[in-house]
PDB file of N, CA and C in Angstrom:
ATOM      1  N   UNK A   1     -45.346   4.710 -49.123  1.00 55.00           N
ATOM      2  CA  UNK A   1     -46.065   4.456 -50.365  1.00 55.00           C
ATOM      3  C   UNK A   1     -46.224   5.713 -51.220  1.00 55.00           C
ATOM      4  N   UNK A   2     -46.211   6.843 -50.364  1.00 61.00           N
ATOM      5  CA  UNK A   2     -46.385   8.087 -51.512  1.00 61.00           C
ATOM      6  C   UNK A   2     -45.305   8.302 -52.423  1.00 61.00           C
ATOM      7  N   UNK A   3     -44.081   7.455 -52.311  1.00 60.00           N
ATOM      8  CA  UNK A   3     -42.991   8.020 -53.377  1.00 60.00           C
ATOM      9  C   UNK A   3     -43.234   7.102 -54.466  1.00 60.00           C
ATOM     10  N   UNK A   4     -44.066   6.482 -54.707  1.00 73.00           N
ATOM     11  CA  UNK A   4     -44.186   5.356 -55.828  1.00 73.00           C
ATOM     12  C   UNK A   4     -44.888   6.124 -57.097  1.00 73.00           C
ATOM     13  N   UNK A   5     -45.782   6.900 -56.388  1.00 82.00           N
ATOM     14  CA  UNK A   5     -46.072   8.217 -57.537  1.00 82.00           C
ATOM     15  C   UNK A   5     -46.218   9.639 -57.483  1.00 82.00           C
ATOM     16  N   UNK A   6     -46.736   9.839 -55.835  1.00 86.00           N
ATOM     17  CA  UNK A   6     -46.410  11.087 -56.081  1.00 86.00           C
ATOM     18  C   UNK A   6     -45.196  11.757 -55.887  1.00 86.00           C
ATOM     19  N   UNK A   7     -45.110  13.011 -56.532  1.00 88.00           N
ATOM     20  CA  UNK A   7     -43.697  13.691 -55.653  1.00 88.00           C
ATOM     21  C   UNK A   7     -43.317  13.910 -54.475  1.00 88.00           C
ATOM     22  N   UNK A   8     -42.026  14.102 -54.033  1.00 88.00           N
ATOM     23  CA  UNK A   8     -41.304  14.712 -53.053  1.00 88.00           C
ATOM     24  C   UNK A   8     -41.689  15.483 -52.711  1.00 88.00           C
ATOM     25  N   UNK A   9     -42.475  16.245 -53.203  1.00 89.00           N
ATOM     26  CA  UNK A   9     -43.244  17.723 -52.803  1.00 89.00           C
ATOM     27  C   UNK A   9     -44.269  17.754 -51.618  1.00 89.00           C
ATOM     28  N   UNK A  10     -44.678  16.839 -52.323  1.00 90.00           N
ATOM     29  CA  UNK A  10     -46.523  16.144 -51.892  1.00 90.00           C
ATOM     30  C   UNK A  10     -46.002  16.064 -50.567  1.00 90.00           C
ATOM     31  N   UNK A  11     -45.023  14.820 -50.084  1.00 90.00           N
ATOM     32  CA  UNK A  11     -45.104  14.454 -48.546  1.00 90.00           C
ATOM     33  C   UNK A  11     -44.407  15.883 -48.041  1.00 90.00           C
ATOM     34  N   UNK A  12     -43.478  16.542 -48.694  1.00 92.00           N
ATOM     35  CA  UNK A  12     -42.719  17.929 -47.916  1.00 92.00           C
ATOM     36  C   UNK A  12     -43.668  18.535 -47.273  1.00 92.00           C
ATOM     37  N   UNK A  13     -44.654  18.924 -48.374  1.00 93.00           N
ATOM     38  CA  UNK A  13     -45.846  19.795 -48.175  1.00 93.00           C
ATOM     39  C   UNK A  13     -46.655  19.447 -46.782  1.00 93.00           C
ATOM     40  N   UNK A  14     -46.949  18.131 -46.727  1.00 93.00           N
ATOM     41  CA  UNK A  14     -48.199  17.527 -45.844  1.00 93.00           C
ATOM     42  C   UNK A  14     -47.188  17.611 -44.272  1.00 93.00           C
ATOM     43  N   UNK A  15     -45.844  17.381 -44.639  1.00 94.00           N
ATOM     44  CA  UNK A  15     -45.305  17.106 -43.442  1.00 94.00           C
ATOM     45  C   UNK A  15     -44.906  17.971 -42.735  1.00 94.00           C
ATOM     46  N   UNK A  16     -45.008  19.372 -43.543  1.00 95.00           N
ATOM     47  CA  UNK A  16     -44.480  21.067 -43.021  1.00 95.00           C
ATOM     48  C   UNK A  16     -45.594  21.246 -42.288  1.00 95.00           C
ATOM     49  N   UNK A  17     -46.779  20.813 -42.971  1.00 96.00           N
ATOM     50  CA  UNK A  17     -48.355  21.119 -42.322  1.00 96.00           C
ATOM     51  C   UNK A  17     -48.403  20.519 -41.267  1.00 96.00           C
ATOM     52  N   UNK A  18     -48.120  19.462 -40.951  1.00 95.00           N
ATOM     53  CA  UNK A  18     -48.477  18.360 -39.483  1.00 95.00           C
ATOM     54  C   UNK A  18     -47.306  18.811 -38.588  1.00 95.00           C
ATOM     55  N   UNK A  19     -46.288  19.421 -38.940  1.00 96.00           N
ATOM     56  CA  UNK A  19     -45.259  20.446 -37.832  1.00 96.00           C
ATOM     57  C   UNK A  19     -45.836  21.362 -37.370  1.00 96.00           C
ATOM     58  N   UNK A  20     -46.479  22.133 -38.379  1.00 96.00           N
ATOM     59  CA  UNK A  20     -47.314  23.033 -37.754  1.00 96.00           C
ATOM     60  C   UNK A  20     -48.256  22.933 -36.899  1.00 96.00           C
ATOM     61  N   UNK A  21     -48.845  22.070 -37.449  1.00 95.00           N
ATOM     62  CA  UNK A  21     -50.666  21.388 -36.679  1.00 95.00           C
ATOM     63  C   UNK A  21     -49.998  21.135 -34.978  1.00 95.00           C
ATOM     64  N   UNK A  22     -48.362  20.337 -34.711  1.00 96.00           N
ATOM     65  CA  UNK A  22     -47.856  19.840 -33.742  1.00 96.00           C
ATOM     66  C   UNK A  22     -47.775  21.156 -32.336  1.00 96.00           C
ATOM     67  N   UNK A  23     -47.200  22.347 -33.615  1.00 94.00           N
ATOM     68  CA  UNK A  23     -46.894  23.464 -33.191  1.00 94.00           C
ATOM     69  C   UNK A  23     -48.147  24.136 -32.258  1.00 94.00           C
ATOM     70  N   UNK A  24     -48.929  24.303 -32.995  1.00 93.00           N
ATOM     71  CA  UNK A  24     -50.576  24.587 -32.908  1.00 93.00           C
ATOM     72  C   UNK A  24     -51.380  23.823 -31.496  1.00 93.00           C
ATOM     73  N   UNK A  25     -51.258  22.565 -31.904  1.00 91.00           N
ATOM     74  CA  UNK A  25     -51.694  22.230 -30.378  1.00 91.00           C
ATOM     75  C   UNK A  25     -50.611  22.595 -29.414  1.00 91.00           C
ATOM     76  N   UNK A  26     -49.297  22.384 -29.035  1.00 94.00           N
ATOM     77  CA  UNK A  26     -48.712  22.401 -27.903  1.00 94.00           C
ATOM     78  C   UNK A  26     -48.967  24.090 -27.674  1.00 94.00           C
ATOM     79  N   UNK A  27     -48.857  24.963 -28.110  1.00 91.00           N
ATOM     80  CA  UNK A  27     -49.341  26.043 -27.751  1.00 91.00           C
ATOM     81  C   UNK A  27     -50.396  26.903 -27.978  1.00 91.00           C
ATOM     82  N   UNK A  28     -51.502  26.147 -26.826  1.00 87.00           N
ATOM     83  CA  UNK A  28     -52.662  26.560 -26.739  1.00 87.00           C
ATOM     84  C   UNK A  28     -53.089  28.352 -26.897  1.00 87.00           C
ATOM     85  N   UNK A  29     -52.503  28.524 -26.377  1.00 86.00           N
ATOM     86  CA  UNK A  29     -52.266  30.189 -26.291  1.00 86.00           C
ATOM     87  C   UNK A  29     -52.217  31.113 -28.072  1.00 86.00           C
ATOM     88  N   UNK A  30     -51.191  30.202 -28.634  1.00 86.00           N
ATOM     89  CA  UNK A  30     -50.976  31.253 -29.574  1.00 86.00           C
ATOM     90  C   UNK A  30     -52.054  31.191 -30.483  1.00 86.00           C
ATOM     91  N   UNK A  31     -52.399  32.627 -31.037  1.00 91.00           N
ATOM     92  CA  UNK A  31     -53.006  32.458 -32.434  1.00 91.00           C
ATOM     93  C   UNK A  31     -52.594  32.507 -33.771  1.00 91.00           C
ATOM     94  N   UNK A  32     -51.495  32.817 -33.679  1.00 91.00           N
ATOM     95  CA  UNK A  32     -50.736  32.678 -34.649  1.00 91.00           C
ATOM     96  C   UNK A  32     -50.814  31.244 -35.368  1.00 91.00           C
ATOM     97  N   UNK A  33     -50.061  30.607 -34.611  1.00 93.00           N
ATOM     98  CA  UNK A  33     -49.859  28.759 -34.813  1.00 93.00           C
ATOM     99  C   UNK A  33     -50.648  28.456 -35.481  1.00 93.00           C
ATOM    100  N   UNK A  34     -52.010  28.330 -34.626  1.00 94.00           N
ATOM    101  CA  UNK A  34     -53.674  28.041 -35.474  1.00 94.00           C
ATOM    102  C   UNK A  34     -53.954  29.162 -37.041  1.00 94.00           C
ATOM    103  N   UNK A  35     -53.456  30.340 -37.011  1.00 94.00           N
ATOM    104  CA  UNK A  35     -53.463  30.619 -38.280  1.00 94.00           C
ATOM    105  C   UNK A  35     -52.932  30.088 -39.288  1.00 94.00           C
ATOM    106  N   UNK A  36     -51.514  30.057 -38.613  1.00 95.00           N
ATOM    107  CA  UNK A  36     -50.537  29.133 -39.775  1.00 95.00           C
ATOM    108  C   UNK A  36     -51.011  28.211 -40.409  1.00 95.00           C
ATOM    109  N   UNK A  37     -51.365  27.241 -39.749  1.00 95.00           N
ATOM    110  CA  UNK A  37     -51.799  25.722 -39.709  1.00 95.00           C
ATOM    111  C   UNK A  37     -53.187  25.797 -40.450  1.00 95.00           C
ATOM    112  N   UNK A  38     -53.865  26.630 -40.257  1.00 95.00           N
ATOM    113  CA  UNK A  38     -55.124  26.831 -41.271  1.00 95.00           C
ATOM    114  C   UNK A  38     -54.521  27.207 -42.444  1.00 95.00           C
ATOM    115  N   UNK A  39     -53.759  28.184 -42.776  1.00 96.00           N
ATOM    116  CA  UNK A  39     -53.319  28.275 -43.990  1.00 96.00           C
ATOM    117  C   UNK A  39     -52.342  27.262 -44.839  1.00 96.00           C
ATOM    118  N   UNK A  40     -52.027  26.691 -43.808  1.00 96.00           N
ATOM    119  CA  UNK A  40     -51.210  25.592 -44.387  1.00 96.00           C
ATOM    120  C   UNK A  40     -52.330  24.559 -44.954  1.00 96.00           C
ATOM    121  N   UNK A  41     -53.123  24.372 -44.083  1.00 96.00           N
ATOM    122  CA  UNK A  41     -53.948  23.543 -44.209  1.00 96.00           C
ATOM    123  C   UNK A  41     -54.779  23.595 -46.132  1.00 96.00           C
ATOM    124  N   UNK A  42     -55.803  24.576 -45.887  1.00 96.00           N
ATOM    125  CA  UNK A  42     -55.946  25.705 -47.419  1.00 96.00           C
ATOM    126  C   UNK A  42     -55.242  25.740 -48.483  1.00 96.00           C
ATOM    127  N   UNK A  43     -53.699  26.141 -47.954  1.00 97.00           N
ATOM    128  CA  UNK A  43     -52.737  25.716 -49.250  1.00 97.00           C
ATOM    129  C   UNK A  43     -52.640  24.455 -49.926  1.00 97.00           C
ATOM    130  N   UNK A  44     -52.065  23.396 -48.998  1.00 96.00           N
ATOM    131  CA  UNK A  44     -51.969  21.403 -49.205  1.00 96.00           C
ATOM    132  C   UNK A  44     -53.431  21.342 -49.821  1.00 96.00           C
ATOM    133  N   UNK A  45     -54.557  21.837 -49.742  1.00 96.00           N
ATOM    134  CA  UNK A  45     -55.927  21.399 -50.341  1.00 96.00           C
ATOM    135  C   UNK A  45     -55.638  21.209 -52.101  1.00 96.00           C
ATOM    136  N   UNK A  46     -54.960  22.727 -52.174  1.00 96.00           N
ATOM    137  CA  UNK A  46     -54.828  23.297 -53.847  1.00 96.00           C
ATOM    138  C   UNK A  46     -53.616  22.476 -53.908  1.00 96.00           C
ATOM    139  N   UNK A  47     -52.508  21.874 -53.229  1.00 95.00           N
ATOM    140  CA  UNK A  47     -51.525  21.666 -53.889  1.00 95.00           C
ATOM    141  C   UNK A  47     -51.528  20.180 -54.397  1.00 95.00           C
ATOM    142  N   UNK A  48     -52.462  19.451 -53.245  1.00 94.00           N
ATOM    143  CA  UNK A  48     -52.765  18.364 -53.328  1.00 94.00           C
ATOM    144  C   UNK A  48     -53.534  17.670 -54.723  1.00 94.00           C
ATOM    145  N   UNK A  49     -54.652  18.633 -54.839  1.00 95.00           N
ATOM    146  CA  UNK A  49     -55.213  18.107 -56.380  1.00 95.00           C
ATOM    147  C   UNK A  49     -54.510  18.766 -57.073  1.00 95.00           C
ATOM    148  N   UNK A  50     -53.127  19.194 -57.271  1.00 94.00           N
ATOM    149  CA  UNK A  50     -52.606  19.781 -58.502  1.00 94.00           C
ATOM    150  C   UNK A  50     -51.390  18.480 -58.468  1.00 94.00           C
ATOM    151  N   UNK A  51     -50.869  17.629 -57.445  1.00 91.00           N
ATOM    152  CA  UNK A  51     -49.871  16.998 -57.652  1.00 91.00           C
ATOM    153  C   UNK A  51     -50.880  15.849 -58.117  1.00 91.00           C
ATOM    154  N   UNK A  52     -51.782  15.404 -57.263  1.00 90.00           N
ATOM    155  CA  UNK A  52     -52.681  14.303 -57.828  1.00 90.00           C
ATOM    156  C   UNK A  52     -53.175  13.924 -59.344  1.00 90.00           C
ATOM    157  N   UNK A  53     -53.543  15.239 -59.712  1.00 92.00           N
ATOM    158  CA  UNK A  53     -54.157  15.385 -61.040  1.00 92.00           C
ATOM    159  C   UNK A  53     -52.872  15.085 -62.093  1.00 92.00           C
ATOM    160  N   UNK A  54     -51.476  15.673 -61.702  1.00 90.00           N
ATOM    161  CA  UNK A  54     -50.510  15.768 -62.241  1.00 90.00           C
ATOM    162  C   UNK A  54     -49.926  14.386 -62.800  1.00 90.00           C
ATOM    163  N   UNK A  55     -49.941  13.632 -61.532  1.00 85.00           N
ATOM    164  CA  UNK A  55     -49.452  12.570 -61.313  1.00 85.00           C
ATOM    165  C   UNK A  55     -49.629  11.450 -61.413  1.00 85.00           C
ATOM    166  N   UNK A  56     -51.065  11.390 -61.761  1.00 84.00           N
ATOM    167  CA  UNK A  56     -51.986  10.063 -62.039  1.00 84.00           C
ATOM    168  C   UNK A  56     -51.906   9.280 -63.493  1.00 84.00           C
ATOM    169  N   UNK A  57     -51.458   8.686 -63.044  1.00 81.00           N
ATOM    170  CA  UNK A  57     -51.257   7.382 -64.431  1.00 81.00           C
ATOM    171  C   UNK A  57     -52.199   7.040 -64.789  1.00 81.00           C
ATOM    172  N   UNK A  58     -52.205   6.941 -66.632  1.00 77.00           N
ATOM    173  CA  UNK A  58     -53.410   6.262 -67.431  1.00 77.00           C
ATOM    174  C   UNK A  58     -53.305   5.159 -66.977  1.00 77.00           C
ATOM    175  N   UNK A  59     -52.319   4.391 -67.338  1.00 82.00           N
ATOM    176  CA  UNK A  59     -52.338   2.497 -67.113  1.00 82.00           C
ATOM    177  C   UNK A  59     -51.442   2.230 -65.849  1.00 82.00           C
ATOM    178  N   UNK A  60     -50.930   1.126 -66.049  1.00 79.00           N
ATOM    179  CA  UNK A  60     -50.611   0.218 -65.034  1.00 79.00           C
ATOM    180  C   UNK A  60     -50.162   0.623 -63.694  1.00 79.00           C
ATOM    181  N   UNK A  61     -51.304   0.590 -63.071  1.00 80.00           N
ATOM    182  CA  UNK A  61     -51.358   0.494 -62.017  1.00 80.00           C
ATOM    183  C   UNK A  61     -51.020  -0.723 -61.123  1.00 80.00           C
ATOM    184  N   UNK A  62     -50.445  -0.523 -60.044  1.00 83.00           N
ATOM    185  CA  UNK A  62     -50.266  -2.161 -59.417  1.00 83.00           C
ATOM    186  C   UNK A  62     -50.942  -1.916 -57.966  1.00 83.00           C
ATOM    187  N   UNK A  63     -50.856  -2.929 -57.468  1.00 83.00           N
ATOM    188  CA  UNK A  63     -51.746  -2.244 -56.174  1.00 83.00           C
ATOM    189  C   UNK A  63     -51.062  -1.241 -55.015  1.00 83.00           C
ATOM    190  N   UNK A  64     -49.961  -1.413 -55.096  1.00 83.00           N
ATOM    191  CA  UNK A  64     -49.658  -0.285 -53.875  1.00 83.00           C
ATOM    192  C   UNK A  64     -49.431   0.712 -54.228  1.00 83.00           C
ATOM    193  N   UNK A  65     -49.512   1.217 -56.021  1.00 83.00           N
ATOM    194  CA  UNK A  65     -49.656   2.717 -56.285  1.00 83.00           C
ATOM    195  C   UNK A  65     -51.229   2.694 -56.475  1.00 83.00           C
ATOM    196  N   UNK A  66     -51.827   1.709 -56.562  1.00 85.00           N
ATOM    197  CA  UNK A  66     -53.486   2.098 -56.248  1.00 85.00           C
ATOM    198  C   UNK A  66     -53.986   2.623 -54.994  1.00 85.00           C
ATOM    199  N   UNK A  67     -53.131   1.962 -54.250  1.00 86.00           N
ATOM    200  CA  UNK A  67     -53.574   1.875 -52.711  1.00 86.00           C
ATOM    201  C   UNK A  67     -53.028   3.299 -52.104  1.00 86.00           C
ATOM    202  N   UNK A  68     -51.642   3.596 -52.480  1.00 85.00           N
ATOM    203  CA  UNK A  68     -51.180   5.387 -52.453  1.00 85.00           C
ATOM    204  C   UNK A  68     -51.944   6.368 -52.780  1.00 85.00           C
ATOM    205  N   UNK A  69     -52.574   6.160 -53.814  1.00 87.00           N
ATOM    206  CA  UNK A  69     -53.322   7.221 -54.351  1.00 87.00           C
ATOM    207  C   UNK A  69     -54.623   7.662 -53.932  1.00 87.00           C
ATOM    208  N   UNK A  70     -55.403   6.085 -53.312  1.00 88.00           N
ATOM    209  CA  UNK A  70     -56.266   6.222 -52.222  1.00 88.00           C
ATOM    210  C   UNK A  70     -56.207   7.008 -51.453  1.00 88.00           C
ATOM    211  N   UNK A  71     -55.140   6.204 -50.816  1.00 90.00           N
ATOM    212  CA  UNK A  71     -54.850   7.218 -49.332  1.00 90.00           C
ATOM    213  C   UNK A  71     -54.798   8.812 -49.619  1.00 90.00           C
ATOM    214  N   UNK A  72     -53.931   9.005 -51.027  1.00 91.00           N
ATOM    215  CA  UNK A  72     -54.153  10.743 -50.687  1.00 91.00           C
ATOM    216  C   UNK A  72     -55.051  10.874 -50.958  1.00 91.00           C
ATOM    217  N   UNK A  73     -56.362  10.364 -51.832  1.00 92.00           N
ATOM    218  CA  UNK A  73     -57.426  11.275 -52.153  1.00 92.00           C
ATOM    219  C   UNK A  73     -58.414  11.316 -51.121  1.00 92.00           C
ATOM    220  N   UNK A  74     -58.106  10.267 -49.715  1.00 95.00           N
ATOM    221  CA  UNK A  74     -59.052  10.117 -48.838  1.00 95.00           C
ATOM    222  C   UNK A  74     -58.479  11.051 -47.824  1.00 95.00           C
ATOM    223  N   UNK A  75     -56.849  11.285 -48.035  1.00 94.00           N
ATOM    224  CA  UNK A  75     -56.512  12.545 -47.179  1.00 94.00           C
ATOM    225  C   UNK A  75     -57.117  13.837 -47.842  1.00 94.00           C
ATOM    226  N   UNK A  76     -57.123  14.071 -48.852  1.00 95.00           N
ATOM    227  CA  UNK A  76     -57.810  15.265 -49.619  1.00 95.00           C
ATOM    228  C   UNK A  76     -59.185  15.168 -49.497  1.00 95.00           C
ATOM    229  N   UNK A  77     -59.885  14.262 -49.167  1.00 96.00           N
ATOM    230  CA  UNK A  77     -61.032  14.513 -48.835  1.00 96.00           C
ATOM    231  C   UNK A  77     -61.612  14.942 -47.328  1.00 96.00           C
ATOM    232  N   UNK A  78     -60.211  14.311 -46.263  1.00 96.00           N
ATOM    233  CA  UNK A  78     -60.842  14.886 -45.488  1.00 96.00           C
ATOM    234  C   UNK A  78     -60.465  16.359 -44.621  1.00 96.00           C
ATOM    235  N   UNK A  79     -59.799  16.725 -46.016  1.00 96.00           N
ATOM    236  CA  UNK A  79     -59.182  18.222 -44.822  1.00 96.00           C
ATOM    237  C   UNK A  79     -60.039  19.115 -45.024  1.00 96.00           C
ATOM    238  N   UNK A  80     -61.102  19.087 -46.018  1.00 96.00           N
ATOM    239  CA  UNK A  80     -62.137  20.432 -45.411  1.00 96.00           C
ATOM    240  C   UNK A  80     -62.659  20.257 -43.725  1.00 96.00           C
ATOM    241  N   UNK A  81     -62.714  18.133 -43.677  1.00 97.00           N
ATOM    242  CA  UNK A  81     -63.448  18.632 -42.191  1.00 97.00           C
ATOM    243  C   UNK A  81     -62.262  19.113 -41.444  1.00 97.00           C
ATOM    244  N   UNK A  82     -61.221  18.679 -41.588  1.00 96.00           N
ATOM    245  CA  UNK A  82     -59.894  19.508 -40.998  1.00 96.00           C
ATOM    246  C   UNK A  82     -59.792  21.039 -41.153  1.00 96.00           C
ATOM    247  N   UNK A  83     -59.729  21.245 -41.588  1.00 96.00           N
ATOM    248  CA  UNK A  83     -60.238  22.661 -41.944  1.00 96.00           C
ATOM    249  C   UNK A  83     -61.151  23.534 -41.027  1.00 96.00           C
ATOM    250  N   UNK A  84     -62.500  22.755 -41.202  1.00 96.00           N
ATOM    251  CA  UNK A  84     -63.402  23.644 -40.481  1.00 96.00           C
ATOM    252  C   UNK A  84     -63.232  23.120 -38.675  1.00 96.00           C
ATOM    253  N   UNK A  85     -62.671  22.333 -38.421  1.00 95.00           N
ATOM    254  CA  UNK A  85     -62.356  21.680 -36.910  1.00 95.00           C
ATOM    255  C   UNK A  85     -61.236  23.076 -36.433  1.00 95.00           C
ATOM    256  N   UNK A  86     -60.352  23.447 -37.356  1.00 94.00           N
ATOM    257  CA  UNK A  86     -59.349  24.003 -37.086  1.00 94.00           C
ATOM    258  C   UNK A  86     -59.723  25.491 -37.314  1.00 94.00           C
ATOM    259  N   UNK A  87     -60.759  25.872 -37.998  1.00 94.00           N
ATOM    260  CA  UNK A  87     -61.325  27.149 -38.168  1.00 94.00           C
ATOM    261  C   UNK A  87     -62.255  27.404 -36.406  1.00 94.00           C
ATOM    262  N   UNK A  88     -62.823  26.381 -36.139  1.00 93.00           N
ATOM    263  CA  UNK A  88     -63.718  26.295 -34.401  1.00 93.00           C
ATOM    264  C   UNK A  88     -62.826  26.553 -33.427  1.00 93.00           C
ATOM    265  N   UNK A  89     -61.598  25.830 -33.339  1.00 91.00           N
ATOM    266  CA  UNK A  89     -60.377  25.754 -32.544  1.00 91.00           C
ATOM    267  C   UNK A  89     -59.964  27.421 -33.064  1.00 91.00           C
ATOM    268  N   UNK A  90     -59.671  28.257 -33.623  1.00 92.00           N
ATOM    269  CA  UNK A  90     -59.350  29.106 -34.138  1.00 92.00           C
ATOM    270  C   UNK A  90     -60.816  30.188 -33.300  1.00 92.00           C
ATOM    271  N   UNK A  91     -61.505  30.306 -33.870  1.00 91.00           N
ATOM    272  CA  UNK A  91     -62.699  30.530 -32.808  1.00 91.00           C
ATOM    273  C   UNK A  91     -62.715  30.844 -31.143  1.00 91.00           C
ATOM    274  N   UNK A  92     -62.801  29.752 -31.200  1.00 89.00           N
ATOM    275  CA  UNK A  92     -62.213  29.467 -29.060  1.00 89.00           C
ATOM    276  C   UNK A  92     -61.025  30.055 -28.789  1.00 89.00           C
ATOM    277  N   UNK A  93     -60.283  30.488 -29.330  1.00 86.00           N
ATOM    278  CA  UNK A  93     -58.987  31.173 -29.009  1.00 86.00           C
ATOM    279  C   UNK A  93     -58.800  32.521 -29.257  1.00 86.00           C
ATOM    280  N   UNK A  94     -60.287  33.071 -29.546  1.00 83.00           N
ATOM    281  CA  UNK A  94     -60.054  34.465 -29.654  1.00 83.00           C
ATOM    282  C   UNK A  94     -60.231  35.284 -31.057  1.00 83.00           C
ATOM    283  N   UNK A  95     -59.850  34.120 -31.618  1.00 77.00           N
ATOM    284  CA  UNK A  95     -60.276  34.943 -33.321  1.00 77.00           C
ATOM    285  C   UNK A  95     -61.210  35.085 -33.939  1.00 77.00           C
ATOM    286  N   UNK A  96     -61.119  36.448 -34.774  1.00 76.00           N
ATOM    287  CA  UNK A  96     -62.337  37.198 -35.552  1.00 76.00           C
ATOM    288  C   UNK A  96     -62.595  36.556 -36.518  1.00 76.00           C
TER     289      UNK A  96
END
């Protein structure tokens, strides 16, 4: 459903991030990973309301670009708690 309005970018973006996030858990150890993945995370926040804002149609809407646009803004809403889950996890592993 995200290609109905947003860009190609949008899912690239989210889907580089959830490689990472993949990366991040299987290796408990690194801190790196968990940095990445926080910054990835941080970045998709800003990139997200810049494709959203970009991308949003005055009129006709139909429902499954209503229903797309949902979904990202309810994904954009919830990556601060993503964020700070992944800042704790970041924490427990050693970091300042």
């Amino acid at each position: 459903c995200m290609n109905y309005i947003l860009p190609p970018s949008y899912a690239w973006g989210n889907f580089s991030v959830l490689a990472v996030g993949i990366w991040a858990i299987v290796q408990r150890d690194s801190l790196d990973a968990i940095v990445m993945f926080l910054t990835g995370l941080l970045l998709t926040v800003l990139t997200d309301i810049i494709h959203i804002s970009v991308s949003y149609p005055s009129h006709d809407l139909s429902d499954t670009k209503r229903f797309s646009l949902g979904m990202a803004i309810f994904s954009l809403l919830l990556k601060p708690l993503s964020c700070y889950l992944v800042y704790r996890m970041y924490r427990e592993r050693g970091g300042e």
